[in-house]
């Protein structure tokens, strides 16, 4: 038997359902795992019981651990009847078991045992795998244990239970507060920061330790707990978040109230004057070094300048302050050793605190001193203050928590700063090539075979080849392109003659600047123009004089601003506004995002023989992209940065991605993706603060992998409720998408070009947002084939129709009289509706209203997240995963491609058969009246005539009642063979006879 054991700490439960008839319950928990059972003690008359008991199960075969399940049942003890009633259960799959060092207390929502069960509340458990040998008592069956027995509990081992404030267990709360106070006492005191700042940070830390709460959401989603969403209750800058509401709000934190407040010591080095000469030539090459303990930041240096000006800002995190004195030293750059010029020292306890909206602190001139403190020649202008991440200087500052010895060059310092990017405004360019005249080829003995090639930047499109019997050509084709403001590119139209296969000659070209092209915001007609074609090369002057007319082309060119340029996946669009600003509507709300921290990140690189990561986050919504600062060498980074967007349509999606910075050091590789999160705005309640920890799930060629978790705080505020409701009745896309729609092929091509343009433009920023980041955030490859996605979409379709299938099965059971009582009731209801058909629609709408009201109590309390089971990512075949990650075009061996091609043909053959069967049924309906089968059509039209006469003289209620009773007739009146109408329909001809 293995030495491994499964440890379960039953911490407590919250908000249980009262079951004793007196508004309370006497709860206990029964644990079941691999045939072993344990039971906790009974907590009398308590809806929020706390057990804090530990149990250990034997693991017989660790290899089968992933296929096992731990079940925790919560019961109410009925002492009078010596029985128990069910309060809820929790099932934890073996995939979620982690080592003891990684285990945390999680609060699982209680699940029902059956469809008619009624449960509520949560159960707090800590589940882990351990190899230690605790002093356990006998693992006797739970039914035979006394009520007060606590099997498997270790003496002296307790686990803190973070509960809600209304808990009634004062003794446990006292123990918890003591731990919180001891944790808060570890906050640095005035030895490192000013007293009032230290007091505020100590209070915030203590509150954070005391009130943090984690809830899991996984059972309803049907996926492992490790991949589930976690709801947290952190202490943010605005106060503590509980149940989506901020309580004990801090009035001073008005802008950064969705992140934990972080304190930084800011030093702005502005300029210096009257610096002394440091060499025999009388020159000085000054630079400034700002240092606190072992952390130091260095400005750029100037050559031979006694009055330099730097204007650089340095930020030192309070967590990295290692001294009580700040030193700002001016040095002279030298080849061997930098010379000391002077120093300015500050006592950190005397540095003032500045919190926006206060104006920036004015810099002052400070006299330089030598190492002993005596004044020397020269002055330095500085501004020193303590602030938070809400400070204006935060984004441009050099940060001590992002400092690294990997690369100290100025280029490296730019790629680690937080920035806000604005994607360019994109336009569709429509070029309608009508015709051309007087197209004379170089060989006058033949007529030209011409086509028109249109180019904008790297986008090239061609018309079909016109093989006319004259020197004129007619096309009338529309060519579509994507262009970005400002319009730097030109529109190049060239007419080319296909002289021979693979050999084309240019007859003439036209170059139009895009800035001069007419814009339109609707579908009005754009006036066409004739343009003279310019010769690409010089020709004989005498030949030009002989030509009476010059070649010219007829074009209709415009910039279409009535469309929304789709530069991201249509399923995850973050902006649906048209390009033309005059068509924009006022915003309906405000979206605020707080990027708090990330935990448990996987190492993405190796440095000094150990795995590490240099991570940053990117958030995209609309035209605004944001990038947090890069935190160097940190697998649990704390960002605490907050950003805001205007919301114009609730049916849009916010995307947040985590990346590893590949621009540091000498390798200069790609930014590696760690994971991303999508949040649809329409799923958020207005005014609520959502604080969740999202798992970062990424598909690799080896399968699904969790790369860590990202902790976010999100709030959607509605500025105009009427405008937001009005949006629900408006078309999703601008009007032009419905008036003059694009084909699917055109949309795919244009989206590919739009993503490339956005990536190129953002890559020219400083620091650049690289192409791989833009493509990953925009889901540029979502249209590529994937067997996994095909299966997932098929099962999604089956789930959508599962209600219809269930209703059909229920009706079949009614018709087969499996439950006579139910069938009789259905007959009575059907007879009522047949006699009073005016009640059908009111009854249907009232039924849907009651279903919606009933489902309100079960509404989702958290944003939807990526579901591994829905995505078919848990049991995907390795070859299918390798096919999904293959390049386009393929880079695999011919034998492997042949196998995949045969598999695709097999799958497509089944789809082809299903589509053909559906088409056959539709064609048989058409054959009823088409006289394809003259006898069948004659029979059907005769039936229609008789039915018309019968329905004319018979009340429709009688016909409906008789038809319903016939369909639901008893099985003894049924035949085992299909009915005559079905046989008649199946004998009708279809167009499948005409298929080759």
Tab-separated table of C-alpha atoms in Angstrom, residues 406-820:
chain	number	residue	atom	x	y	z
A	406	UNK	CA	19.851	41.547	-17.243
A	407	UNK	CA	20.030	44.611	-19.424
A	408	UNK	CA	20.594	48.138	-18.122
A	409	UNK	CA	20.478	49.831	-21.525
A	410	UNK	CA	17.981	52.648	-22.139
A	411	UNK	CA	16.185	50.462	-24.687
A	412	UNK	CA	15.542	47.803	-22.035
A	413	UNK	CA	14.104	50.347	-19.604
A	414	UNK	CA	11.447	51.359	-22.121
A	415	UNK	CA	10.032	47.867	-22.661
A	416	UNK	CA	9.175	47.402	-18.974
A	417	UNK	CA	7.020	50.498	-18.475
A	418	UNK	CA	3.239	50.609	-18.383
A	419	UNK	CA	1.675	52.374	-21.348
A	420	UNK	CA	-1.669	53.130	-22.980
A	421	UNK	CA	-2.007	52.599	-26.729
A	422	UNK	CA	-4.681	53.746	-29.123
A	423	UNK	CA	-5.241	51.590	-32.172
A	424	UNK	CA	-5.624	53.559	-35.425
A	425	UNK	CA	-9.040	54.263	-36.872
A	426	UNK	CA	-9.549	51.859	-39.770
A	427	UNK	CA	-11.440	52.496	-43.014
A	428	UNK	CA	-12.630	50.231	-45.784
A	429	UNK	CA	-11.410	51.394	-49.193
A	430	UNK	CA	-13.728	50.480	-52.073
A	431	UNK	CA	-12.307	50.591	-55.586
A	432	UNK	CA	-14.823	49.964	-58.352
A	433	UNK	CA	-12.934	49.282	-61.595
A	434	UNK	CA	-15.434	50.033	-64.348
A	435	UNK	CA	-13.634	50.029	-67.705
A	436	UNK	CA	-10.575	51.184	-69.649
A	437	UNK	CA	-10.097	52.602	-73.128
A	438	UNK	CA	-7.347	52.748	-75.756
A	439	UNK	CA	-5.231	49.972	-74.254
A	440	UNK	CA	-2.548	49.428	-76.876
A	441	UNK	CA	-0.138	46.555	-76.183
A	442	UNK	CA	3.496	46.635	-77.186
A	443	UNK	CA	2.672	44.227	-80.008
A	444	UNK	CA	0.084	45.908	-82.212
A	445	UNK	CA	-0.677	42.661	-84.010
A	446	UNK	CA	-2.985	41.365	-81.259
A	447	UNK	CA	-5.645	42.519	-78.854
A	448	UNK	CA	-4.571	42.766	-75.213
A	449	UNK	CA	-5.601	40.336	-72.451
A	450	UNK	CA	-5.680	42.875	-69.638
A	451	UNK	CA	-6.463	42.952	-65.959
A	452	UNK	CA	-6.205	45.673	-63.314
A	453	UNK	CA	-3.982	45.314	-60.254
A	454	UNK	CA	-4.726	47.589	-57.282
A	455	UNK	CA	-2.261	47.947	-54.411
A	456	UNK	CA	-2.325	49.735	-51.036
A	457	UNK	CA	0.802	49.067	-49.024
A	458	UNK	CA	1.174	45.288	-48.824
A	459	UNK	CA	-2.413	44.625	-49.958
A	460	UNK	CA	-2.709	43.590	-53.597
A	461	UNK	CA	-5.888	42.584	-55.460
A	462	UNK	CA	-6.524	41.878	-59.120
A	463	UNK	CA	-9.584	41.864	-61.366
A	464	UNK	CA	-10.403	39.041	-63.728
A	465	UNK	CA	-8.653	39.036	-67.102
A	466	UNK	CA	-10.679	40.691	-69.853
A	467	UNK	CA	-10.165	38.983	-73.211
A	468	UNK	CA	-11.866	41.532	-75.431
A	469	UNK	CA	-11.745	41.795	-79.213
A	470	UNK	CA	-11.117	45.515	-79.049
A	471	UNK	CA	-8.623	47.841	-77.437
A	472	UNK	CA	-11.179	48.603	-74.708
A	473	UNK	CA	-11.911	46.489	-71.635
A	474	UNK	CA	-14.885	46.225	-69.262
A	475	UNK	CA	-14.738	44.781	-65.712
A	476	UNK	CA	-17.138	46.537	-63.282
A	477	UNK	CA	-15.617	44.808	-60.262
A	478	UNK	CA	-15.399	45.941	-56.628
A	479	UNK	CA	-12.076	45.557	-54.820
A	480	UNK	CA	-11.945	46.128	-51.048
A	481	UNK	CA	-9.000	47.141	-48.881
A	482	UNK	CA	-8.290	48.313	-45.330
A	483	UNK	CA	-6.515	51.602	-44.608
A	484	UNK	CA	-5.589	53.346	-41.355
A	485	UNK	CA	-5.456	56.999	-40.380
A	486	UNK	CA	-3.347	58.966	-41.049
A	487	UNK	CA	-3.387	57.929	-44.690
A	488	UNK	CA	0.304	57.641	-45.505
A	489	UNK	CA	-0.069	55.016	-48.241
A	490	UNK	CA	-1.068	55.629	-51.822
A	491	UNK	CA	-3.537	53.809	-54.017
A	492	UNK	CA	-1.674	52.382	-57.023
A	493	UNK	CA	-3.800	51.185	-59.957
A	494	UNK	CA	-1.960	49.521	-62.796
A	495	UNK	CA	-3.327	47.979	-66.010
A	496	UNK	CA	-1.305	44.944	-67.079
A	497	UNK	CA	-1.317	42.875	-70.257
A	498	UNK	CA	-0.824	39.117	-70.062
A	499	UNK	CA	1.619	38.629	-72.910
A	500	UNK	CA	2.372	34.996	-72.125
A	501	UNK	CA	1.927	32.593	-69.204
A	502	UNK	CA	3.996	34.013	-66.353
A	503	UNK	CA	4.845	37.174	-68.272
A	504	UNK	CA	2.887	40.411	-67.835
A	505	UNK	CA	3.571	43.903	-69.133
A	506	UNK	CA	2.319	47.127	-67.566
A	507	UNK	CA	0.359	49.289	-70.010
A	508	UNK	CA	-0.065	52.184	-67.559
A	509	UNK	CA	-0.689	53.104	-63.968
A	510	UNK	CA	-2.423	55.698	-61.782
A	511	UNK	CA	-1.223	56.764	-58.313
A	512	UNK	CA	-3.860	58.328	-56.004
A	513	UNK	CA	-3.129	59.583	-52.470
A	514	UNK	CA	-5.637	58.125	-50.009
A	515	UNK	CA	-5.977	61.491	-48.278
A	516	UNK	CA	-7.598	62.842	-51.445
A	517	UNK	CA	-10.151	60.013	-51.786
A	518	UNK	CA	-13.778	60.925	-51.103
A	519	UNK	CA	-15.354	59.641	-47.858
A	520	UNK	CA	-18.926	58.499	-47.352
A	521	UNK	CA	-20.916	57.312	-44.337
A	522	UNK	CA	-23.876	55.765	-46.182
A	523	UNK	CA	-24.601	54.023	-49.479
A	524	UNK	CA	-24.917	57.111	-51.645
A	525	UNK	CA	-23.560	56.894	-55.179
A	526	UNK	CA	-19.971	58.036	-55.627
A	527	UNK	CA	-19.340	59.845	-58.883
A	528	UNK	CA	-16.949	58.026	-61.151
A	529	UNK	CA	-13.928	59.618	-62.775
A	530	UNK	CA	-11.698	58.980	-65.768
A	531	UNK	CA	-7.953	58.859	-65.063
A	532	UNK	CA	-5.196	58.989	-67.643
A	533	UNK	CA	-2.767	56.106	-67.426
A	534	UNK	CA	0.869	57.061	-67.105
A	535	UNK	CA	3.496	55.049	-68.945
A	536	UNK	CA	5.717	53.184	-66.506
A	537	UNK	CA	8.859	53.651	-68.656
A	538	UNK	CA	9.957	56.065	-71.348
A	539	UNK	CA	8.837	55.225	-74.893
A	540	UNK	CA	9.693	56.542	-78.323
A	541	UNK	CA	8.610	60.206	-78.765
A	542	UNK	CA	7.623	59.675	-82.399
A	543	UNK	CA	5.421	56.771	-81.370
A	544	UNK	CA	3.663	58.973	-78.789
A	545	UNK	CA	2.933	61.606	-81.449
A	546	UNK	CA	1.314	59.007	-83.706
A	547	UNK	CA	-1.110	57.933	-80.936
A	548	UNK	CA	-4.202	60.097	-81.079
A	549	UNK	CA	-5.642	59.130	-77.708
A	550	UNK	CA	-3.885	58.237	-74.478
A	551	UNK	CA	-4.981	55.203	-72.426
A	552	UNK	CA	-7.335	55.924	-69.589
A	553	UNK	CA	-9.281	54.038	-66.920
A	554	UNK	CA	-12.731	54.591	-65.437
A	555	UNK	CA	-12.805	54.278	-61.612
A	556	UNK	CA	-15.132	54.855	-58.684
A	557	UNK	CA	-13.109	55.145	-55.443
A	558	UNK	CA	-14.294	55.964	-51.920
A	559	UNK	CA	-13.547	55.464	-48.226
A	560	UNK	CA	-16.521	53.639	-46.683
A	561	UNK	CA	-17.057	54.980	-43.164
A	562	UNK	CA	-20.473	53.446	-42.609
A	563	UNK	CA	-18.985	50.038	-41.794
A	564	UNK	CA	-17.290	48.793	-38.658
A	565	UNK	CA	-13.901	47.436	-39.661
A	566	UNK	CA	-13.708	43.990	-38.088
A	567	UNK	CA	-10.175	43.632	-36.732
A	568	UNK	CA	-10.943	40.908	-34.155
A	569	UNK	CA	-13.001	37.755	-33.892
A	570	UNK	CA	-16.690	38.493	-34.448
A	571	UNK	CA	-17.566	36.439	-31.357
A	572	UNK	CA	-15.356	38.551	-29.072
A	573	UNK	CA	-15.719	42.030	-30.561
A	574	UNK	CA	-14.871	44.867	-28.181
A	575	UNK	CA	-16.174	47.639	-30.431
A	576	UNK	CA	-19.059	47.713	-32.899
A	577	UNK	CA	-19.133	51.402	-33.856
A	578	UNK	CA	-18.851	52.512	-37.477
A	579	UNK	CA	-15.699	54.228	-38.669
A	580	UNK	CA	-17.361	57.599	-39.336
A	581	UNK	CA	-17.459	59.556	-36.084
A	582	UNK	CA	-20.646	61.379	-37.037
A	583	UNK	CA	-22.489	58.050	-36.685
A	584	UNK	CA	-21.283	57.399	-33.134
A	585	UNK	CA	-23.795	57.418	-30.300
A	586	UNK	CA	-23.111	58.608	-26.741
A	587	UNK	CA	-21.600	56.045	-24.326
A	588	UNK	CA	-23.947	53.976	-22.185
A	589	UNK	CA	-21.545	53.240	-19.360
A	590	UNK	CA	-18.057	53.118	-17.925
A	591	UNK	CA	-15.891	50.005	-17.567
A	592	UNK	CA	-13.212	49.981	-14.872
A	593	UNK	CA	-10.591	47.253	-14.650
A	594	UNK	CA	-8.186	46.664	-11.795
A	595	UNK	CA	-5.332	44.252	-12.583
A	596	UNK	CA	-4.368	43.125	-9.078
A	597	UNK	CA	-1.862	40.273	-9.236
A	598	UNK	CA	-1.011	36.879	-10.653
A	599	UNK	CA	-0.169	33.733	-8.704
A	600	UNK	CA	1.320	30.356	-9.514
A	601	UNK	CA	2.747	31.352	-12.888
A	602	UNK	CA	4.775	28.772	-14.758
A	603	UNK	CA	8.412	29.654	-15.466
A	604	UNK	CA	8.853	30.721	-19.078
A	605	UNK	CA	12.651	31.049	-19.122
A	606	UNK	CA	15.770	30.058	-17.255
A	607	UNK	CA	18.002	32.572	-15.496
A	608	UNK	CA	20.960	31.711	-13.256
A	609	UNK	CA	19.988	28.053	-13.388
A	610	UNK	CA	16.411	28.570	-12.161
A	611	UNK	CA	13.046	29.029	-13.817
A	612	UNK	CA	11.528	32.493	-13.801
A	613	UNK	CA	9.297	34.880	-15.751
A	614	UNK	CA	9.235	38.580	-16.624
A	615	UNK	CA	5.493	39.102	-16.953
A	616	UNK	CA	3.212	41.924	-18.031
A	617	UNK	CA	-0.517	42.162	-18.740
A	618	UNK	CA	-2.284	43.580	-21.783
A	619	UNK	CA	-5.958	44.609	-21.736
A	620	UNK	CA	-7.899	45.418	-24.897
A	621	UNK	CA	-11.281	47.060	-25.276
A	622	UNK	CA	-12.293	49.168	-28.241
A	623	UNK	CA	-9.493	51.290	-29.673
A	624	UNK	CA	-7.716	51.468	-26.317
A	625	UNK	CA	-5.015	48.968	-25.454
A	626	UNK	CA	-3.217	49.084	-22.086
A	627	UNK	CA	-0.032	47.438	-20.943
A	628	UNK	CA	1.108	47.093	-17.346
A	629	UNK	CA	4.693	47.418	-16.282
A	630	UNK	CA	6.885	44.331	-16.550
A	631	UNK	CA	7.769	42.781	-13.198
A	632	UNK	CA	11.157	41.130	-13.461
A	633	UNK	CA	11.979	37.694	-12.077
A	634	UNK	CA	8.651	37.185	-10.309
A	635	UNK	CA	6.250	34.232	-10.498
A	636	UNK	CA	3.688	35.980	-8.250
A	637	UNK	CA	3.725	39.576	-9.525
A	638	UNK	CA	1.592	42.339	-8.009
A	639	UNK	CA	0.575	44.898	-10.627
A	640	UNK	CA	-2.241	46.850	-8.920
A	641	UNK	CA	-2.911	49.062	-11.949
A	642	UNK	CA	-6.329	50.406	-12.858
A	643	UNK	CA	-7.702	51.483	-16.241
A	644	UNK	CA	-10.991	52.865	-17.556
A	645	UNK	CA	-12.904	52.573	-20.835
A	646	UNK	CA	-16.101	54.090	-22.184
A	647	UNK	CA	-18.719	51.501	-23.136
A	648	UNK	CA	-20.825	52.156	-26.226
A	649	UNK	CA	-22.471	48.748	-26.502
A	650	UNK	CA	-23.002	46.144	-23.745
A	651	UNK	CA	-22.697	43.280	-26.262
A	652	UNK	CA	-18.901	43.632	-26.319
A	653	UNK	CA	-16.025	41.748	-24.730
A	654	UNK	CA	-13.044	42.832	-22.629
A	655	UNK	CA	-9.891	40.756	-23.180
A	656	UNK	CA	-7.014	40.571	-20.682
A	657	UNK	CA	-3.841	38.643	-21.548
A	658	UNK	CA	-0.686	37.764	-19.619
A	659	UNK	CA	2.652	37.564	-21.441
A	660	UNK	CA	6.302	36.945	-20.731
A	661	UNK	CA	8.521	39.801	-21.893
A	662	UNK	CA	10.949	38.465	-24.467
A	663	UNK	CA	12.736	41.778	-25.170
A	664	UNK	CA	14.984	41.723	-22.100
A	665	UNK	CA	18.544	40.524	-22.278
A	666	UNK	CA	20.367	39.561	-25.400
A	667	UNK	CA	17.922	37.041	-26.811
A	668	UNK	CA	15.318	39.577	-27.968
A	669	UNK	CA	12.811	36.835	-28.783
A	670	UNK	CA	9.052	36.849	-28.990
A	671	UNK	CA	6.733	37.729	-26.140
A	672	UNK	CA	5.431	34.354	-24.984
A	673	UNK	CA	1.731	33.961	-24.205
A	674	UNK	CA	0.795	32.745	-20.732
A	675	UNK	CA	-2.986	32.981	-20.955
A	676	UNK	CA	-5.945	35.293	-21.388
A	677	UNK	CA	-9.382	36.051	-19.971
A	678	UNK	CA	-12.504	37.265	-21.787
A	679	UNK	CA	-15.367	39.047	-20.023
A	680	UNK	CA	-18.588	40.028	-21.801
A	681	UNK	CA	-19.927	43.352	-20.560
A	682	UNK	CA	-23.595	42.316	-20.829
A	683	UNK	CA	-23.028	39.596	-18.194
A	684	UNK	CA	-22.008	42.172	-15.566
A	685	UNK	CA	-24.460	43.775	-13.168
A	686	UNK	CA	-24.216	47.544	-13.067
A	687	UNK	CA	-22.478	48.984	-10.032
A	688	UNK	CA	-21.193	45.658	-8.718
A	689	UNK	CA	-17.487	45.050	-8.158
A	690	UNK	CA	-16.439	41.634	-9.441
A	691	UNK	CA	-13.291	40.353	-7.763
A	692	UNK	CA	-12.335	36.962	-9.151
A	693	UNK	CA	-9.220	34.940	-9.688
A	694	UNK	CA	-9.265	33.567	-13.247
A	695	UNK	CA	-7.275	30.468	-14.234
A	696	UNK	CA	-4.988	31.045	-17.198
A	697	UNK	CA	-5.762	28.089	-19.446
A	698	UNK	CA	-3.695	27.550	-22.579
A	699	UNK	CA	-3.706	24.772	-25.143
A	700	UNK	CA	-0.281	23.347	-25.926
A	701	UNK	CA	0.616	20.617	-28.398
A	702	UNK	CA	0.777	18.305	-25.378
A	703	UNK	CA	-2.721	19.227	-24.191
A	704	UNK	CA	-4.457	21.599	-21.801
A	705	UNK	CA	-2.241	23.381	-19.297
A	706	UNK	CA	-2.951	25.786	-16.459
A	707	UNK	CA	-0.298	28.502	-16.469
A	708	UNK	CA	-1.379	30.222	-13.253
A	709	UNK	CA	-4.125	32.592	-12.144
A	710	UNK	CA	-4.788	36.289	-12.728
A	711	UNK	CA	-6.670	38.304	-10.113
A	712	UNK	CA	-8.940	41.033	-11.534
A	713	UNK	CA	-11.413	43.571	-10.176
A	714	UNK	CA	-14.083	44.752	-12.628
A	715	UNK	CA	-16.904	47.255	-12.349
A	716	UNK	CA	-19.403	48.326	-14.997
A	717	UNK	CA	-21.193	51.589	-14.270
A	718	UNK	CA	-24.225	52.578	-16.334
A	719	UNK	CA	-24.395	56.280	-17.173
A	720	UNK	CA	-27.688	56.115	-19.058
A	721	UNK	CA	-29.989	53.167	-18.390
A	722	UNK	CA	-32.432	54.283	-21.091
A	723	UNK	CA	-29.689	54.437	-23.743
A	724	UNK	CA	-28.438	51.009	-22.714
A	725	UNK	CA	-31.898	49.456	-23.061
A	726	UNK	CA	-32.260	51.239	-26.406
A	727	UNK	CA	-29.111	49.478	-27.620
A	728	UNK	CA	-30.780	46.086	-27.202
A	729	UNK	CA	-33.214	46.960	-29.975
A	730	UNK	CA	-30.598	48.272	-32.388
A	731	UNK	CA	-28.732	46.145	-34.956
A	732	UNK	CA	-25.487	44.681	-33.699
A	733	UNK	CA	-23.468	46.086	-36.609
A	734	UNK	CA	-23.820	49.422	-38.416
A	735	UNK	CA	-26.477	49.831	-41.095
A	736	UNK	CA	-24.109	49.444	-44.052
A	737	UNK	CA	-23.372	45.808	-43.081
A	738	UNK	CA	-27.009	45.002	-43.886
A	739	UNK	CA	-27.538	47.389	-46.812
A	740	UNK	CA	-24.438	46.311	-48.745
A	741	UNK	CA	-23.167	43.184	-46.942
A	742	UNK	CA	-19.794	41.561	-47.525
A	743	UNK	CA	-19.322	37.903	-48.316
A	744	UNK	CA	-17.706	35.563	-45.804
A	745	UNK	CA	-14.567	35.349	-47.929
A	746	UNK	CA	-14.294	39.137	-48.093
A	747	UNK	CA	-14.744	39.485	-44.315
A	748	UNK	CA	-12.003	36.928	-43.600
A	749	UNK	CA	-9.603	38.618	-46.006
A	750	UNK	CA	-10.340	42.116	-44.697
A	751	UNK	CA	-10.024	41.015	-41.077
A	752	UNK	CA	-6.617	39.499	-41.804
A	753	UNK	CA	-5.461	42.786	-43.335
A	754	UNK	CA	-6.926	44.817	-40.448
A	755	UNK	CA	-5.088	42.775	-37.806
A	756	UNK	CA	-1.819	43.196	-39.708
A	757	UNK	CA	-2.296	46.972	-39.911
A	758	UNK	CA	-3.088	47.266	-36.175
A	759	UNK	CA	-0.094	45.086	-35.289
A	760	UNK	CA	2.197	47.139	-37.524
A	761	UNK	CA	1.000	50.443	-36.055
A	762	UNK	CA	1.196	49.313	-32.400
A	763	UNK	CA	4.602	47.787	-33.086
A	764	UNK	CA	5.896	51.263	-33.953
A	765	UNK	CA	5.072	52.584	-30.467
A	766	UNK	CA	7.573	52.854	-27.640
A	767	UNK	CA	7.580	50.374	-26.005
A	768	UNK	CA	6.255	48.347	-28.933
A	769	UNK	CA	3.258	46.073	-28.633
A	770	UNK	CA	4.534	43.203	-30.690
A	771	UNK	CA	2.705	41.381	-33.457
A	772	UNK	CA	2.349	38.085	-31.568
A	773	UNK	CA	0.638	39.944	-28.716
A	774	UNK	CA	-1.820	41.690	-31.042
A	775	UNK	CA	-2.646	38.488	-32.916
A	776	UNK	CA	-3.194	36.526	-29.698
A	777	UNK	CA	-5.432	39.228	-28.204
A	778	UNK	CA	-7.417	39.543	-31.469
A	779	UNK	CA	-7.817	35.757	-32.003
A	780	UNK	CA	-6.328	36.089	-35.466
A	781	UNK	CA	-6.229	32.307	-36.030
A	782	UNK	CA	-9.725	31.487	-34.747
A	783	UNK	CA	-10.964	30.651	-38.273
A	784	UNK	CA	-8.455	27.819	-38.847
A	785	UNK	CA	-9.637	24.209	-38.860
A	786	UNK	CA	-9.593	22.268	-35.607
A	787	UNK	CA	-11.059	18.835	-34.956
A	788	UNK	CA	-11.427	19.776	-31.283
A	789	UNK	CA	-13.438	22.918	-32.087
A	790	UNK	CA	-15.614	20.988	-34.527
A	791	UNK	CA	-16.476	18.449	-31.841
A	792	UNK	CA	-17.096	21.204	-29.313
A	793	UNK	CA	-19.427	23.065	-31.673
A	794	UNK	CA	-21.296	19.847	-32.459
A	795	UNK	CA	-21.894	19.139	-28.774
A	796	UNK	CA	-22.894	22.780	-28.256
A	797	UNK	CA	-25.484	22.314	-30.982
A	798	UNK	CA	-26.735	19.132	-29.344
A	799	UNK	CA	-27.016	20.960	-26.019
A	800	UNK	CA	-29.045	23.725	-27.642
A	801	UNK	CA	-31.529	21.194	-29.021
A	802	UNK	CA	-31.480	19.011	-25.915
A	803	UNK	CA	-34.642	20.737	-24.680
A	804	UNK	CA	-36.465	19.876	-27.894
A	805	UNK	CA	-35.188	16.309	-27.738
A	806	UNK	CA	-36.352	15.995	-24.131
A	807	UNK	CA	-39.759	17.433	-25.021
A	808	UNK	CA	-40.034	15.004	-27.948
A	809	UNK	CA	-39.146	12.050	-25.716
A	810	UNK	CA	-41.690	13.209	-23.138
A	811	UNK	CA	-44.381	13.511	-25.790
A	812	UNK	CA	-43.493	10.055	-27.119
A	813	UNK	CA	-43.967	8.639	-23.628
A	814	UNK	CA	-47.326	10.412	-23.474
A	815	UNK	CA	-48.388	8.887	-26.786
A	816	UNK	CA	-47.254	5.428	-25.655
A	817	UNK	CA	-49.268	5.756	-22.389
A	818	UNK	CA	-46.285	4.892	-20.182
A	819	UNK	CA	-47.855	6.933	-17.374
A	820	UNK	CA	-51.645	6.789	-17.850
